[in-house]
């Protein structure tokens, strides 16, 4: 570590890791450079007054790149400035050695008065040592690594690859944040050879859309099946010579071809997911096979669970039933396997990946950041694995980004899989299940937490659904566009096969929200109709008494109704039978 006027440049015995000292007041590791007890370096000490992000280059010029070390897990955004002095105890072996030499020199000097003595602070408890971890899937793992140990800032900054997708959002936002996380199956690059198709250009093999709520209280990670048939929009891409090229869109193709195919970059996957979900994406993070190996090794392994013996000759995964700690090649085999579990589909592999990522987050939260050396190892692995958009394309921006998102608690992170159906035209692919996907997307767009009520006790079993031919309902218009009742009846009869639906004209009163009234013995009919219409549970009103066999339910279309087939309102709970798992659930096992 060179001097740059910061001291200790000439001491060859200084261990850089010893310069990171745990501060029990903040629960963070901070960089101590001065053996005489100088305050730890803080982000505000290195920034120009009035500017939160500006960093000074040598010579006083302000720029994005600062070669000086940054503290690990820095203080709160907008924290104390450099003019707020704070005493801190000296830390690290280097500081103690230097302090010993200073004491020896002082012994031979004339006595000027009693030496000041500081009361030694008690050692921090194990609880205080646990750094506050917050985020979701691999993107948050990567962010945490970047936010953890920046004492070799310039090196970590140089590790990061970035792609200009034509959109550059600020690293920190006041609203909800949507991060697209892409695991590519590219076979080029260090550690990626020997897996699958050697000629792969790198498709969107594993894709998750991570939504972080506006108040940072919860997060939802939506896994998008790679073999889902979808539409890919036209995509502007930036070429190596700086020019722009529009890659034509395609209809009815596999989702994973949104990356790599025809020269598509991550911006094409970005635009495909926006069109699919209706969510505006803020940033993307992309990693390859090697990222799983390096990150799992950096945290000393990730615990996984198998409900049965697993032997997949394709991924080379061999595990006995029970719990195991996997890292490196074995960790990669775990997240790639599918032939040894379930029906051997990509949907089963998604469950494996969700289990692995949940466990990785728990490992990071428990002890992976318990020492400077681990912080540094995770930071190196994370930044080397990353390709990101230009909005978070530097280490300082990633630090700001990670600090902004670190309030999400692990029990408020939910993984869910975008609902799909078997494709009747191609058994190797799937199609979107709009009846479940649309309310799920609406729920995320409305910033509703999927994790609410996910602890499971007392949750009712889903109600069985009646066949279309038995759904009997009168439809009235209580605030929707003119002609909505007849339009809905036509849709129910012709598109859904509900021949017993009837237009009952206008409702006696206007309603702000659509409502379905039904009797207890019509619960199966109500479940079917609510699924078709995208009704939230709050829109369902059950009476206390059963109805006669030929008495219809009553569907009153409110002011929130736009068109049949379009979800009426964002639900507050997950639609039935949508695969999901809470990141804090330790009992998930592959089977």
Coordinates of C-alpha atoms in Angstrom, one line a residue:
X1 CA 0.0 0.0 0.0
X2 CA 1.6 3.3 -1.1
X3 CA 1.8 6.3 1.1
X4 CA -0.1 9.2 -0.7
X5 CA 0.6 11.2 2.5
X6 CA -1.3 8.7 4.6
X7 CA 1.6 7.3 6.7
X8 CA 3.0 3.8 7.1
X9 CA 4.2 3.6 3.5
X10 CA 7.7 2.5 4.6
X11 CA 6.7 -0.1 7.1
X12 CA 7.1 -3.5 5.4
X13 CA 5.6 -5.3 8.4
X14 CA 2.2 -3.7 8.1
X15 CA -0.5 -6.2 7.3
X16 CA -3.3 -4.3 5.3
X17 CA -6.0 -6.5 6.9
X18 CA -4.9 -5.3 10.3
X19 CA -5.8 -1.7 9.3
X20 CA -9.5 -2.7 9.3
X21 CA -10.9 -2.4 12.9
X22 CA -14.3 -3.2 14.2
X23 CA -16.1 -0.2 15.7
X24 CA -18.7 -1.4 18.3
X25 CA -20.5 1.9 18.1
X26 CA -21.5 1.4 14.4
X27 CA -21.2 -2.3 14.0
X28 CA -18.9 -1.8 11.0
X29 CA -15.3 -2.3 10.1
X30 CA -13.4 0.9 9.5
X31 CA -10.0 1.7 8.1
X32 CA -7.3 2.8 10.6
X33 CA -4.3 4.3 8.9
X34 CA -2.7 6.3 11.7
X35 CA -1.1 4.3 14.5
X36 CA -1.4 7.2 16.9
X37 CA -5.2 6.8 17.0
X38 CA -6.3 9.0 14.1
X39 CA -9.9 8.7 13.2
X40 CA -10.9 6.1 10.6
X41 CA -11.2 7.2 7.1
X42 CA -14.8 8.0 6.2
X43 CA -16.5 8.7 2.9
X44 CA -17.2 12.2 3.9
X45 CA -13.5 12.8 4.6
X46 CA -12.7 12.1 1.0
X47 CA -15.5 14.0 -0.7
X48 CA -15.6 17.6 -1.9
X49 CA -17.9 19.8 0.3
X50 CA -21.4 19.9 -1.0
X51 CA -21.0 16.9 -3.2
X52 CA -21.9 13.4 -2.0
X53 CA -20.4 11.4 -4.9
X54 CA -17.5 13.6 -6.0
X55 CA -14.1 12.1 -5.3
X56 CA -10.8 13.9 -5.6
X57 CA -8.1 12.7 -8.0
X58 CA -4.4 13.4 -7.2
X59 CA -3.8 17.1 -7.8
X60 CA -7.2 18.2 -6.6
X61 CA -9.2 17.4 -9.7
X62 CA -12.7 16.0 -9.0
X63 CA -13.6 12.8 -10.7
X64 CA -15.2 9.4 -10.4
X65 CA -12.0 7.5 -9.5
X66 CA -10.4 7.8 -6.1
X67 CA -7.4 5.6 -5.5
X68 CA -7.6 6.1 -1.7
X69 CA -9.1 3.3 0.3
X70 CA -12.7 3.4 1.4
X71 CA -14.1 2.0 4.6
X72 CA -15.9 -1.3 4.7
X73 CA -19.7 -1.0 5.2
X74 CA -19.4 2.8 5.5
X75 CA -21.6 4.9 7.7
X76 CA -25.2 6.0 6.9
X77 CA -25.7 8.0 3.8
X78 CA -25.6 11.7 4.6
X79 CA -23.7 10.9 7.8
X80 CA -21.2 13.1 9.7
X81 CA -18.9 15.4 7.9
X82 CA -15.1 15.7 8.2
X83 CA -15.5 18.6 10.6
X84 CA -17.2 16.5 13.3
X85 CA -14.3 15.1 15.2
X86 CA -14.6 11.8 16.9
X87 CA -12.1 9.9 19.0
X88 CA -11.6 6.2 18.1
X89 CA -9.3 3.7 19.7
X90 CA -6.3 2.6 17.7
X91 CA -6.6 -0.7 16.0
X92 CA -4.6 -3.5 14.3
X93 CA -1.2 -5.0 15.0
X94 CA 0.5 -2.3 12.9
X95 CA -1.0 0.4 15.1
X96 CA 0.1 -1.4 18.3
X97 CA 3.7 -1.9 17.0
X98 CA 3.9 1.7 16.0
X99 CA 2.4 2.7 19.3
X100 CA 5.0 0.7 21.2
X101 CA 7.8 2.5 19.3
X102 CA 6.3 5.8 20.1
X103 CA 6.0 4.9 23.8
X104 CA 9.7 3.9 23.9
X105 CA 10.7 7.2 22.4
X106 CA 8.6 9.1 24.9
X107 CA 10.3 7.3 27.8
X108 CA 13.6 9.0 26.9
X109 CA 12.1 12.4 26.5
X110 CA 11.7 15.0 29.2
X111 CA 8.5 14.6 31.2
X112 CA 6.0 17.2 30.3
X113 CA 3.1 16.0 32.5
X114 CA 1.0 13.0 33.1
X115 CA 0.2 11.0 30.0
X116 CA -3.5 10.8 29.1
X117 CA -5.0 7.4 29.3
X118 CA -8.1 6.2 27.6
X119 CA -10.4 3.6 29.1
X120 CA -10.4 0.5 26.9
X121 CA -13.8 -0.2 25.4
X122 CA -15.2 -3.7 26.1
X123 CA -15.0 -6.2 23.2
X124 CA -18.1 -6.1 21.0
X125 CA -20.6 -8.9 21.6
X126 CA -21.2 -11.5 19.0
X127 CA -24.5 -9.9 18.2
X128 CA -22.8 -6.6 17.4
X129 CA -20.3 -8.3 15.3
X130 CA -23.0 -9.6 12.9
X131 CA -23.1 -7.0 10.1
X132 CA -26.5 -6.0 9.0
X133 CA -27.3 -7.9 5.8
X134 CA -30.3 -7.1 3.8
X135 CA -30.6 -8.0 0.2
X136 CA -32.0 -10.6 -2.1
X137 CA -30.6 -12.8 -4.7
X138 CA -27.2 -12.9 -6.3
X139 CA -27.4 -9.2 -7.3
X140 CA -27.6 -8.3 -3.6
X141 CA -24.8 -10.8 -2.8
X142 CA -22.7 -8.9 -5.4
X143 CA -23.7 -5.5 -4.0
X144 CA -22.8 -6.6 -0.5
X145 CA -19.4 -7.8 -1.7
X146 CA -18.9 -4.4 -3.3
X147 CA -20.1 -2.5 -0.2
X148 CA -18.0 -4.6 2.1
X149 CA -14.3 -3.8 1.6
X150 CA -13.0 -1.1 -0.6
X151 CA -9.5 -0.6 0.8
X152 CA -8.2 -1.5 -2.7
X153 CA -10.7 0.7 -4.4
X154 CA -8.8 1.1 -7.6
X155 CA -8.3 -2.6 -8.1
X156 CA -11.9 -3.5 -7.3
X157 CA -13.1 -0.7 -9.6
X158 CA -11.0 -2.1 -12.4
X159 CA -12.6 -5.5 -11.9
X160 CA -16.1 -4.4 -13.0
X161 CA -17.3 -4.8 -16.6
X162 CA -20.1 -2.6 -17.8
X163 CA -22.4 -2.4 -20.8
X164 CA -24.1 0.8 -22.1
X165 CA -27.7 -0.3 -22.7
X166 CA -28.8 3.2 -23.6
X167 CA -30.3 3.9 -20.2
X168 CA -28.3 5.4 -17.3
X169 CA -30.3 5.7 -14.1
X170 CA -29.0 7.1 -10.9
X171 CA -27.5 4.5 -8.5
X172 CA -29.8 5.6 -5.7
X173 CA -33.5 6.1 -6.2
X174 CA -36.2 7.5 -3.8
X175 CA -38.8 5.0 -5.2
X176 CA -39.1 1.3 -5.7
X177 CA -36.0 -0.4 -7.4
X178 CA -36.1 -3.1 -10.0
X179 CA -32.9 -4.9 -10.7
X180 CA -32.5 -7.5 -13.5
X181 CA -30.1 -10.3 -12.6
X182 CA -28.9 -12.4 -15.4
X183 CA -26.9 -15.6 -15.2
X184 CA -25.5 -16.3 -18.6
X185 CA -24.4 -19.7 -20.0
X186 CA -21.5 -18.2 -22.0
X187 CA -18.6 -20.7 -22.3
X188 CA -16.0 -18.0 -22.9
X189 CA -14.0 -16.5 -20.1
X190 CA -12.0 -17.8 -17.2
X191 CA -13.5 -20.9 -15.6
X192 CA -16.4 -21.3 -18.0
X193 CA -15.1 -23.8 -20.5
X194 CA -16.4 -27.4 -20.4
X195 CA -20.0 -26.7 -19.6
X196 CA -22.7 -27.7 -22.1
X197 CA -22.7 -26.3 -25.6
X198 CA -19.1 -25.1 -26.3
X199 CA -20.5 -22.8 -29.1
X200 CA -23.0 -20.9 -26.9
X201 CA -22.9 -17.2 -27.4
X202 CA -24.2 -16.7 -23.9
X203 CA -28.0 -16.7 -23.5
X204 CA -30.2 -15.6 -20.6
X205 CA -29.9 -19.0 -18.9
X206 CA -31.0 -17.8 -15.4
X207 CA -32.9 -14.6 -15.0
X208 CA -34.5 -13.0 -12.0
X209 CA -36.2 -9.7 -11.6
X210 CA -35.6 -8.3 -8.2
X211 CA -38.1 -5.7 -6.9
X212 CA -37.3 -3.8 -3.8
X213 CA -40.1 -1.8 -2.3
X214 CA -40.1 1.9 -2.0
X215 CA -39.8 1.8 1.8
X216 CA -37.0 -0.9 1.5
X217 CA -39.1 -3.1 3.8
X218 CA -39.4 -6.1 1.5
X219 CA -38.1 -7.6 -1.8
X220 CA -39.4 -10.0 -4.4
X221 CA -37.3 -12.0 -6.8
X222 CA -39.2 -13.3 -9.8
X223 CA -37.5 -16.2 -11.6
X224 CA -38.3 -16.1 -15.4
X225 CA -38.2 -19.6 -17.1
X226 CA -35.6 -19.6 -19.8
X227 CA -37.8 -21.8 -22.1
X228 CA -40.9 -19.6 -21.9
X229 CA -42.2 -18.4 -25.2
X230 CA -42.5 -14.7 -25.4
X231 CA -42.0 -11.6 -27.6
X232 CA -38.7 -9.8 -27.8
X233 CA -39.0 -6.1 -28.8
X234 CA -36.7 -4.2 -31.2
X235 CA -33.5 -3.5 -29.3
X236 CA -30.9 -0.7 -29.8
X237 CA -27.4 -1.9 -29.1
X238 CA -24.1 0.0 -28.9
X239 CA -21.4 -1.4 -31.2
X240 CA -17.6 -1.5 -30.5
X241 CA -17.0 1.5 -32.8
X242 CA -19.5 3.6 -30.9
X243 CA -22.3 3.3 -33.5
X244 CA -25.8 2.1 -32.7
X245 CA -27.5 -0.9 -34.3
X246 CA -31.2 -1.9 -33.9
X247 CA -31.6 -5.6 -33.5
X248 CA -35.1 -6.5 -34.9
X249 CA -37.5 -8.0 -32.4
X250 CA -39.1 -11.5 -32.7
X251 CA -42.5 -12.9 -31.8
X252 CA -43.1 -16.3 -30.2
X253 CA -39.5 -17.2 -29.3
X254 CA -37.7 -18.6 -26.2
X255 CA -37.0 -16.0 -23.6
X256 CA -33.4 -17.0 -23.3
X257 CA -32.7 -15.8 -26.8
X258 CA -33.2 -12.2 -25.6
X259 CA -29.5 -12.3 -24.9
X260 CA -26.7 -13.3 -27.2
X261 CA -28.9 -14.3 -30.2
X262 CA -28.5 -12.1 -33.2
X263 CA -26.0 -9.9 -31.2
X264 CA -28.4 -9.0 -28.4
X265 CA -26.9 -7.5 -25.3
X266 CA -28.3 -7.3 -21.7
X267 CA -30.3 -4.2 -22.8
X268 CA -32.4 -6.5 -25.0
X269 CA -33.3 -8.8 -22.0
X270 CA -34.0 -5.6 -20.0
X271 CA -36.5 -4.5 -22.6
X272 CA -38.1 -7.9 -22.9
X273 CA -38.7 -8.2 -19.2
X274 CA -40.2 -4.7 -19.1
X275 CA -42.6 -5.6 -21.8
X276 CA -43.5 -8.9 -20.1
X277 CA -44.1 -7.5 -16.6
X278 CA -44.9 -3.9 -17.0
X279 CA -42.2 -3.0 -14.5
X280 CA -39.6 -0.3 -15.3
X281 CA -36.1 -1.7 -14.7
X282 CA -33.4 0.5 -13.0
X283 CA -30.3 -1.6 -13.3
X284 CA -29.0 -5.0 -14.4
X285 CA -26.3 -7.3 -13.1
X286 CA -24.9 -10.2 -15.1
X287 CA -22.7 -13.0 -14.0
X288 CA -21.4 -16.3 -15.6
X289 CA -20.7 -19.8 -14.4
X290 CA -17.5 -18.8 -12.7
X291 CA -19.4 -16.4 -10.4
X292 CA -21.1 -19.2 -8.6
X293 CA -17.8 -21.0 -8.0
X294 CA -15.9 -18.0 -6.8
X295 CA -18.6 -16.6 -4.6
X296 CA -19.4 -19.9 -2.9
X297 CA -15.7 -20.4 -2.2
X298 CA -15.3 -16.9 -0.9
X299 CA -17.9 -17.5 1.8
X300 CA -16.4 -20.9 2.7
X301 CA -19.3 -22.9 1.2
X302 CA -23.1 -22.8 1.1
X303 CA -25.3 -25.2 2.9
X304 CA -27.9 -27.0 0.8
X305 CA -30.4 -29.8 1.4
X306 CA -31.4 -32.9 -0.6
X307 CA -34.5 -34.8 0.4
X308 CA -33.2 -37.9 -1.5
X309 CA -29.9 -39.1 -3.1
X310 CA -29.1 -36.9 -6.1
X311 CA -27.0 -38.2 -9.0
X312 CA -27.1 -36.1 -12.2
X313 CA -24.6 -37.3 -14.8
X314 CA -25.3 -34.1 -16.8
X315 CA -24.2 -31.6 -14.1
X316 CA -22.0 -34.1 -12.3
X317 CA -23.9 -33.5 -9.0
X318 CA -23.7 -36.4 -6.6
X319 CA -25.1 -35.8 -3.1
X320 CA -26.5 -38.2 -0.5
X321 CA -29.8 -37.3 1.1
X322 CA -29.3 -34.7 3.9
X323 CA -27.6 -31.4 4.4
X324 CA -24.3 -30.6 2.7
X325 CA -21.9 -27.6 2.3
X326 CA -21.0 -27.0 -1.3
X327 CA -18.6 -24.7 -2.9
X328 CA -16.7 -24.3 -6.2
X329 CA -17.5 -26.9 -8.9
X330 CA -20.0 -28.7 -6.6
X331 CA -21.9 -25.5 -6.0
X332 CA -22.1 -24.9 -9.7
X333 CA -23.3 -28.5 -10.2
X334 CA -26.0 -27.9 -7.7
X335 CA -27.5 -24.8 -9.3
X336 CA -27.2 -26.4 -12.8
X337 CA -28.8 -29.8 -12.0
X338 CA -32.3 -30.7 -13.1
X339 CA -32.2 -34.3 -14.3
X340 CA -32.0 -35.7 -10.8
X341 CA -35.0 -33.8 -9.3
X342 CA -38.7 -33.5 -9.9
X343 CA -39.6 -33.9 -13.6
X344 CA -36.2 -33.0 -14.8
X345 CA -37.4 -29.6 -16.1
X346 CA -36.0 -26.1 -16.0
X347 CA -38.7 -25.3 -13.5
X348 CA -37.2 -27.8 -11.1
X349 CA -33.8 -26.3 -11.6
X350 CA -35.2 -22.9 -10.7
X351 CA -36.2 -24.3 -7.3
X352 CA -32.6 -25.5 -6.7
X353 CA -31.3 -22.1 -7.6
X354 CA -33.7 -20.4 -5.2
X355 CA -32.7 -22.7 -2.4
X356 CA -29.0 -22.0 -3.1
X357 CA -29.4 -18.3 -3.2
X358 CA -31.5 -18.2 -0.1
X359 CA -28.9 -20.2 1.8
X360 CA -26.1 -18.0 0.4
X361 CA -27.9 -14.9 1.8
X362 CA -28.3 -16.5 5.2
X363 CA -24.6 -17.4 5.2
X364 CA -23.6 -13.8 4.4
X365 CA -25.9 -12.5 7.1
X366 CA -24.5 -14.9 9.7
X367 CA -20.7 -14.8 9.5
X368 CA -19.3 -14.2 6.0
X369 CA -18.5 -10.6 6.8
X370 CA -17.1 -11.4 10.2
X371 CA -13.5 -10.4 9.3
X372 CA -11.7 -8.0 6.9
X373 CA -10.2 -10.9 5.0
X374 CA -13.6 -12.4 4.3
X375 CA -14.9 -9.0 3.3
X376 CA -12.0 -8.6 0.9
X377 CA -12.4 -12.1 -0.6
X378 CA -16.1 -11.6 -1.3
X379 CA -15.5 -8.1 -2.7
X380 CA -12.9 -9.5 -5.1
X381 CA -15.1 -12.4 -6.2
X382 CA -18.1 -10.2 -6.6
X383 CA -16.5 -7.4 -8.6
X384 CA -14.7 -9.9 -10.9
X385 CA -18.0 -11.7 -11.6
X386 CA -19.9 -8.6 -12.4
X387 CA -21.1 -7.0 -15.6
X388 CA -23.4 -4.1 -14.9
X389 CA -25.1 -1.1 -16.6
X390 CA -23.3 2.3 -16.6
X391 CA -25.6 3.6 -13.9
X392 CA -23.8 1.4 -11.3
X393 CA -20.6 0.9 -13.4
X394 CA -18.1 2.0 -10.8
X395 CA -17.2 0.7 -7.3
X396 CA -18.4 4.0 -5.7
X397 CA -21.8 3.8 -7.4
X398 CA -22.2 0.2 -6.4
X399 CA -21.4 1.2 -2.8
X400 CA -24.1 3.8 -2.8
X401 CA -26.5 1.4 -4.4
X402 CA -25.8 -1.3 -1.9
X403 CA -26.0 1.1 1.1
X404 CA -29.4 2.2 -0.2
X405 CA -30.8 -1.3 -0.4
X406 CA -29.4 -2.8 2.8
X407 CA -32.5 -2.3 5.0
X408 CA -34.4 -5.3 3.6
X409 CA -34.6 -8.1 6.2
X410 CA -34.1 -11.6 5.1
X411 CA -37.5 -12.8 6.2
X412 CA -39.0 -10.2 3.9
X413 CA -37.3 -11.5 0.8
X414 CA -39.5 -13.9 -1.3
X415 CA -38.5 -15.9 -4.4
X416 CA -41.3 -16.7 -6.8
X417 CA -41.4 -18.3 -10.3
X418 CA -43.4 -16.6 -13.1
X419 CA -46.4 -18.9 -13.6
X420 CA -46.3 -20.9 -16.9
X421 CA -48.2 -23.7 -18.6
X422 CA -47.0 -26.5 -20.9
X423 CA -46.9 -25.4 -24.5
X424 CA -49.4 -27.5 -26.4
X425 CA -47.4 -26.9 -29.6
X426 CA -43.9 -27.7 -28.2
X427 CA -43.3 -30.0 -25.2
X428 CA -39.8 -28.5 -24.8
X429 CA -41.1 -25.0 -24.0
X430 CA -43.7 -23.4 -21.8
X431 CA -46.1 -20.4 -22.2
X432 CA -47.1 -17.7 -19.8
X433 CA -50.1 -18.5 -17.5
X434 CA -51.7 -15.1 -17.8
X435 CA -54.5 -15.9 -15.3
X436 CA -51.8 -16.1 -12.5
X437 CA -49.0 -14.1 -14.0
X438 CA -51.0 -10.9 -14.5
X439 CA -52.2 -10.5 -10.9
X440 CA -48.7 -11.5 -9.7
X441 CA -47.1 -8.7 -11.9
X442 CA -49.8 -6.3 -10.8
X443 CA -49.0 -7.1 -7.2
X444 CA -45.3 -6.3 -7.7
X445 CA -46.1 -3.2 -9.7
X446 CA -48.3 -2.0 -6.8
X447 CA -45.3 -2.5 -4.4
X448 CA -47.2 -5.2 -2.4
X449 CA -45.0 -7.6 -0.4
X450 CA -45.2 -11.2 -1.4
X451 CA -43.7 -12.1 2.0
X452 CA -46.7 -10.9 3.9
X453 CA -48.2 -13.8 5.9
X454 CA -45.6 -16.3 4.6
X455 CA -44.8 -17.8 7.9
X456 CA -47.5 -20.4 7.0
X457 CA -49.4 -21.2 10.2
X458 CA -53.1 -21.1 9.8
X459 CA -53.0 -20.5 6.1
X460 CA -56.1 -21.9 4.4
X461 CA -55.8 -24.5 1.7
X462 CA -56.7 -23.2 -1.8
X463 CA -60.4 -23.7 -2.8
X464 CA -61.1 -26.1 -5.6
X465 CA -62.4 -24.4 -8.8
X466 CA -65.6 -25.2 -10.6
X467 CA -65.5 -26.1 -14.3
X468 CA -66.5 -23.2 -16.7
X469 CA -69.8 -24.8 -17.5
X470 CA -71.0 -24.5 -13.9
X471 CA -70.1 -20.9 -13.3
X472 CA -73.4 -19.0 -13.0
X473 CA -73.2 -15.2 -12.7
X474 CA -75.1 -12.0 -13.3
X475 CA -72.9 -9.2 -14.5
X476 CA -73.9 -5.5 -13.9
X477 CA -72.1 -2.3 -14.7
X478 CA -71.5 -0.2 -11.6
X479 CA -69.0 2.3 -12.9
X480 CA -67.1 0.7 -15.8
X481 CA -67.0 2.0 -19.4
X482 CA -70.3 2.0 -21.3
X483 CA -71.1 -1.5 -22.5
X484 CA -68.8 -3.2 -20.0
X485 CA -71.4 -5.7 -18.8
X486 CA -72.2 -7.0 -22.2
X487 CA -68.5 -7.0 -23.2
X488 CA -67.7 -9.1 -20.1
X489 CA -70.5 -11.6 -20.7
X490 CA -69.4 -12.1 -24.3
X491 CA -65.9 -12.7 -23.1
X492 CA -67.0 -15.1 -20.4
X493 CA -69.1 -17.1 -22.8
X494 CA -66.9 -17.1 -25.9
X495 CA -63.4 -17.1 -24.3
X496 CA -64.0 -19.0 -21.1
X497 CA -67.0 -21.2 -21.8
X498 CA -69.1 -19.8 -19.0
X499 CA -72.5 -20.2 -20.8
X500 CA -74.5 -19.4 -17.6
X501 CA -73.3 -15.8 -17.5
X502 CA -75.9 -13.1 -18.0
X503 CA -76.0 -9.3 -18.6
X504 CA -78.1 -7.9 -15.8
X505 CA -77.8 -4.2 -16.9
X506 CA -76.7 -1.4 -14.8
X507 CA -76.1 -1.7 -11.1
X508 CA -78.3 0.3 -8.7
X509 CA -75.3 2.2 -7.4
X510 CA -71.8 3.1 -8.5
X511 CA -68.9 1.3 -7.0
X512 CA -65.3 2.5 -6.9
X513 CA -64.0 -1.1 -6.9
X514 CA -65.3 -4.2 -8.7
X515 CA -67.1 -6.7 -6.4
X516 CA -68.1 -10.3 -6.6
X517 CA -70.9 -11.4 -4.3
X518 CA -71.4 -15.2 -3.7
X519 CA -72.7 -17.7 -1.3
X520 CA -70.7 -20.3 0.7
X521 CA -71.8 -23.1 -1.6
X522 CA -70.6 -21.1 -4.6
X523 CA -67.0 -20.8 -3.4
X524 CA -65.7 -23.0 -6.2
X525 CA -67.5 -20.9 -8.8
X526 CA -66.2 -17.7 -7.2
X527 CA -62.6 -19.1 -7.3
X528 CA -62.9 -19.8 -11.0
X529 CA -64.4 -16.4 -11.9
X530 CA -61.9 -14.5 -9.6
X531 CA -59.0 -16.2 -11.4
X532 CA -60.4 -15.3 -14.8
X533 CA -61.1 -11.6 -13.9
X534 CA -57.9 -11.1 -11.8
X535 CA -59.9 -10.2 -8.7
X536 CA -58.1 -9.6 -5.5
X537 CA -59.4 -11.3 -2.3
X538 CA -60.6 -8.0 -1.0
X539 CA -63.1 -7.9 -4.0
X540 CA -64.8 -11.1 -2.9
X541 CA -67.8 -10.8 -0.6
X542 CA -69.2 -14.0 0.7
X543 CA -72.7 -14.1 2.2
X544 CA -73.6 -16.1 5.4
X545 CA -76.1 -18.4 3.8
X546 CA -76.1 -20.9 0.9
X547 CA -77.9 -20.1 -2.3
X548 CA -80.2 -22.2 -4.4
X549 CA -78.9 -24.3 -7.2
X550 CA -80.0 -21.9 -9.9
X551 CA -79.2 -18.6 -8.0
X552 CA -76.4 -16.8 -9.8
X553 CA -73.5 -15.0 -8.2
X554 CA -73.4 -11.2 -8.7
X555 CA -70.4 -9.5 -10.4
X556 CA -70.6 -5.7 -10.2
X557 CA -68.1 -3.9 -12.4
X558 CA -66.7 -0.9 -10.6
X559 CA -64.8 2.2 -11.7
X560 CA -61.6 0.2 -11.6
X561 CA -62.7 -2.1 -14.4
X562 CA -61.1 -1.5 -17.8
X563 CA -61.6 -4.6 -19.9
X564 CA -62.3 -8.3 -19.4
X565 CA -59.2 -10.3 -19.0
X566 CA -57.3 -7.4 -17.5
X567 CA -56.7 -7.7 -13.7
X568 CA -59.1 -5.5 -11.9
X569 CA -56.8 -4.5 -9.1
X570 CA -53.5 -5.4 -7.7
X571 CA -53.9 -8.3 -5.2
X572 CA -52.4 -8.1 -1.8
X573 CA -51.6 -11.8 -1.6
X574 CA -50.1 -14.3 -3.9
X575 CA -52.4 -16.1 -6.4
X576 CA -53.0 -19.7 -5.5
X577 CA -50.4 -22.3 -6.7
X578 CA -47.7 -19.8 -7.6
X579 CA -44.4 -21.4 -6.7
X580 CA -42.6 -19.4 -4.0
X581 CA -40.2 -19.7 -1.1
X582 CA -39.1 -17.3 1.6
X583 CA -35.4 -16.6 1.8
X584 CA -35.4 -17.3 5.6
X585 CA -36.9 -20.8 5.2
X586 CA -34.2 -23.2 6.2
X587 CA -36.3 -26.3 5.6
X588 CA -36.3 -26.3 1.8
X589 CA -34.9 -29.5 0.4
X590 CA -34.4 -30.7 -3.2
X591 CA -36.5 -33.7 -4.1

